[in-house]
């Protein structure tokens, strides 16, 4: 995910302080990975340097000064271009899980237990996401569906790999 583009998109609704941007980001996109304040401010500094935002005001408070950022026309154009650009599908051809299966076979360890353990972890996470989806709003439902569909594909791969382990073991040991 492009944090810079996401923060720019959040600024399109109006100027905000870094704290407000972090809170909005975390609320909409950061359920599992909230932004660190340092990430927000370093990103805003880069966006400012690149002319995609301006400082719309500075407020003094009990702590450090609070800068309010506003998106520029160049920033709006940049977000529009980013939104119009399709994401590259990720084929997962360098999967850590695949690597573990092959290394287990290469080293004479059985991969069945590895696959069983991974299947159990996928199912545990699917149950957790299903609960979150059931209790969540539409945004939660959509992001959970996205994750669940990927986990289902992984489960299909786990089953297919388990069915082909003997043949894979022969091939990787040649």
Tab-separated table of C-alpha atoms in Angstrom:
chain	number	residue	atom	x	y	z
A	1	UNK	CA	0.000	0.000	0.000
A	2	UNK	CA	1.266	3.468	-0.793
A	3	UNK	CA	1.091	5.347	2.485
A	4	UNK	CA	1.831	8.642	0.747
A	5	UNK	CA	-1.023	8.255	-1.709
A	6	UNK	CA	-3.369	7.141	1.039
A	7	UNK	CA	-2.538	10.184	3.169
A	8	UNK	CA	-2.961	12.433	0.123
A	9	UNK	CA	-6.358	10.871	-0.537
A	10	UNK	CA	-7.378	11.510	3.065
A	11	UNK	CA	-6.375	15.167	2.641
A	12	UNK	CA	-8.737	15.614	-0.313
A	13	UNK	CA	-11.628	16.032	2.131
A	14	UNK	CA	-9.839	18.976	3.756
A	15	UNK	CA	-6.704	20.051	5.623
A	16	UNK	CA	-5.625	17.945	8.607
A	17	UNK	CA	-2.907	17.690	11.215
A	18	UNK	CA	-0.548	14.724	11.222
A	19	UNK	CA	-2.308	13.319	14.284
A	20	UNK	CA	-5.675	13.475	12.482
A	21	UNK	CA	-4.195	11.804	9.410
A	22	UNK	CA	-2.799	8.960	11.511
A	23	UNK	CA	-6.115	8.473	13.283
A	24	UNK	CA	-8.072	8.474	9.980
A	25	UNK	CA	-5.580	6.082	8.379
A	26	UNK	CA	-5.679	3.680	11.316
A	27	UNK	CA	-9.478	3.799	11.442
A	28	UNK	CA	-9.960	3.114	7.724
A	29	UNK	CA	-6.904	1.050	6.744
A	30	UNK	CA	-4.687	0.234	9.703
A	31	UNK	CA	-6.720	-2.241	11.748
A	32	UNK	CA	-3.923	-4.782	11.627
A	33	UNK	CA	-1.010	-2.417	11.010
A	34	UNK	CA	-1.466	1.029	12.492
A	35	UNK	CA	0.909	3.715	11.291
A	36	UNK	CA	3.657	4.984	13.539
A	37	UNK	CA	3.690	8.733	14.077
A	38	UNK	CA	7.201	8.883	12.646
A	39	UNK	CA	5.918	7.291	9.445
A	40	UNK	CA	3.218	9.932	9.107
A	41	UNK	CA	5.565	12.846	9.657
A	42	UNK	CA	8.352	11.529	7.438
A	43	UNK	CA	5.815	10.870	4.677
A	44	UNK	CA	4.302	14.332	5.072
A	45	UNK	CA	7.782	15.857	4.924
A	46	UNK	CA	8.453	14.036	1.635
A	47	UNK	CA	5.067	15.068	0.211
A	48	UNK	CA	5.761	18.669	1.223
A	49	UNK	CA	9.195	18.564	-0.422
A	50	UNK	CA	7.644	17.150	-3.623
A	51	UNK	CA	4.983	19.878	-3.757
A	52	UNK	CA	2.060	17.494	-3.220
A	53	UNK	CA	1.001	19.163	0.060
A	54	UNK	CA	1.480	22.556	1.675
A	55	UNK	CA	1.416	23.649	5.279
A	56	UNK	CA	-2.005	25.260	5.621
A	57	UNK	CA	-1.417	26.551	9.133
A	58	UNK	CA	0.544	26.080	12.322
A	59	UNK	CA	-1.070	25.969	15.728
A	60	UNK	CA	0.742	26.351	18.995
A	61	UNK	CA	-0.369	24.126	21.814
A	62	UNK	CA	0.794	22.665	25.077
A	63	UNK	CA	3.344	20.590	23.161
A	64	UNK	CA	5.107	20.998	19.861
A	65	UNK	CA	3.566	23.140	17.126
A	66	UNK	CA	0.967	21.325	15.064
A	67	UNK	CA	1.197	21.716	11.298
A	68	UNK	CA	-2.006	21.454	9.307
A	69	UNK	CA	-1.434	20.034	5.841
A	70	UNK	CA	-3.495	20.632	2.713
A	71	UNK	CA	-3.269	18.810	-0.611
A	72	UNK	CA	-2.139	20.766	-3.683
A	73	UNK	CA	-3.468	20.459	-7.239
A	74	UNK	CA	-0.352	18.409	-8.024
A	75	UNK	CA	-1.246	16.144	-5.097
A	76	UNK	CA	-4.803	15.683	-6.370
A	77	UNK	CA	-3.441	14.805	-9.816
A	78	UNK	CA	-0.980	12.352	-8.276
A	79	UNK	CA	-3.737	10.582	-6.314
A	80	UNK	CA	-5.961	10.428	-9.414
A	81	UNK	CA	-3.139	8.834	-11.424
A	82	UNK	CA	-2.398	6.354	-8.649
A	83	UNK	CA	-6.059	5.376	-8.358
A	84	UNK	CA	-6.300	4.868	-12.137
A	85	UNK	CA	-3.203	2.630	-12.265
A	86	UNK	CA	-4.000	-1.070	-11.800
A	87	UNK	CA	-2.103	-2.942	-9.124
A	88	UNK	CA	0.217	-5.666	-10.324
A	89	UNK	CA	-1.276	-9.052	-9.423
A	90	UNK	CA	0.993	-10.849	-6.980
A	91	UNK	CA	1.576	-14.413	-8.142
A	92	UNK	CA	3.420	-15.432	-4.946
A	93	UNK	CA	6.051	-17.326	-6.921
A	94	UNK	CA	8.566	-16.875	-4.089
A	95	UNK	CA	6.384	-18.102	-1.263
A	96	UNK	CA	8.025	-18.757	2.095
A	97	UNK	CA	5.651	-21.662	2.573
A	98	UNK	CA	6.773	-23.273	-0.697
A	99	UNK	CA	10.400	-22.752	0.339
A	100	UNK	CA	9.764	-24.459	3.677
A	101	UNK	CA	8.126	-27.463	1.980
A	102	UNK	CA	11.010	-27.905	-0.464
A	103	UNK	CA	13.662	-27.454	2.236
A	104	UNK	CA	11.907	-29.952	4.487
A	105	UNK	CA	11.993	-32.483	1.662
A	106	UNK	CA	15.586	-31.667	0.690
A	107	UNK	CA	16.764	-32.193	4.250
A	108	UNK	CA	14.918	-35.463	4.702
A	109	UNK	CA	12.279	-34.057	7.013
A	110	UNK	CA	8.665	-34.830	6.373
A	111	UNK	CA	6.611	-31.974	5.001
A	112	UNK	CA	3.268	-33.475	6.041
A	113	UNK	CA	3.471	-32.038	9.548
A	114	UNK	CA	4.478	-28.653	8.189
A	115	UNK	CA	1.445	-28.655	5.872
A	116	UNK	CA	-0.873	-29.786	8.676
A	117	UNK	CA	0.400	-27.077	11.013
A	118	UNK	CA	0.019	-24.447	8.306
A	119	UNK	CA	-3.497	-25.645	7.473
A	120	UNK	CA	-4.476	-25.337	11.142
A	121	UNK	CA	-3.064	-21.794	11.290
A	122	UNK	CA	-4.955	-20.804	8.129
A	123	UNK	CA	-8.190	-22.213	9.540
A	124	UNK	CA	-7.640	-20.388	12.850
A	125	UNK	CA	-7.154	-17.091	11.037
A	126	UNK	CA	-10.164	-17.758	8.814
A	127	UNK	CA	-12.336	-18.254	11.909
A	128	UNK	CA	-11.025	-14.999	13.381
A	129	UNK	CA	-11.672	-13.097	10.132
A	130	UNK	CA	-15.140	-14.615	9.828
A	131	UNK	CA	-15.987	-13.322	13.336
A	132	UNK	CA	-14.599	-9.892	12.469
A	133	UNK	CA	-16.588	-9.895	9.229
A	134	UNK	CA	-19.798	-10.873	11.012
A	135	UNK	CA	-19.408	-8.134	13.635
A	136	UNK	CA	-17.979	-5.447	11.365
A	137	UNK	CA	-19.271	-2.757	9.093
A	138	UNK	CA	-19.204	-2.999	5.304
A	139	UNK	CA	-15.553	-1.901	5.120
A	140	UNK	CA	-14.577	-4.680	7.558
A	141	UNK	CA	-16.658	-7.179	5.605
A	142	UNK	CA	-14.955	-6.298	2.331
A	143	UNK	CA	-11.392	-6.387	3.671
A	144	UNK	CA	-12.125	-9.652	5.498
A	145	UNK	CA	-13.578	-11.163	2.312
A	146	UNK	CA	-10.394	-10.196	0.457
A	147	UNK	CA	-8.235	-11.905	3.081
A	148	UNK	CA	-10.536	-14.937	3.305
A	149	UNK	CA	-10.436	-15.509	-0.458
A	150	UNK	CA	-6.622	-15.471	-0.364
A	151	UNK	CA	-6.593	-17.880	2.566
A	152	UNK	CA	-8.988	-20.197	0.714
A	153	UNK	CA	-6.620	-20.222	-2.244
A	154	UNK	CA	-3.752	-21.048	0.114
A	155	UNK	CA	-5.774	-23.926	1.568
A	156	UNK	CA	-6.387	-25.312	-1.918
A	157	UNK	CA	-2.632	-25.116	-2.542
A	158	UNK	CA	-1.910	-26.893	0.750
A	159	UNK	CA	-4.250	-29.743	-0.199
A	160	UNK	CA	-2.794	-30.033	-3.698
A	161	UNK	CA	0.752	-30.014	-2.351
A	162	UNK	CA	-0.076	-32.656	0.281
A	163	UNK	CA	-1.448	-34.885	-2.482
A	164	UNK	CA	1.774	-34.446	-4.506
A	165	UNK	CA	4.374	-34.665	-1.715
A	166	UNK	CA	5.832	-38.013	-2.747
A	167	UNK	CA	6.343	-36.875	-6.320
A	168	UNK	CA	7.738	-33.499	-5.198
A	169	UNK	CA	10.164	-35.240	-2.836
A	170	UNK	CA	11.486	-37.354	-5.733
A	171	UNK	CA	11.921	-34.298	-7.962
A	172	UNK	CA	13.653	-32.054	-5.455
A	173	UNK	CA	16.105	-34.760	-4.383
A	174	UNK	CA	17.384	-35.408	-7.923
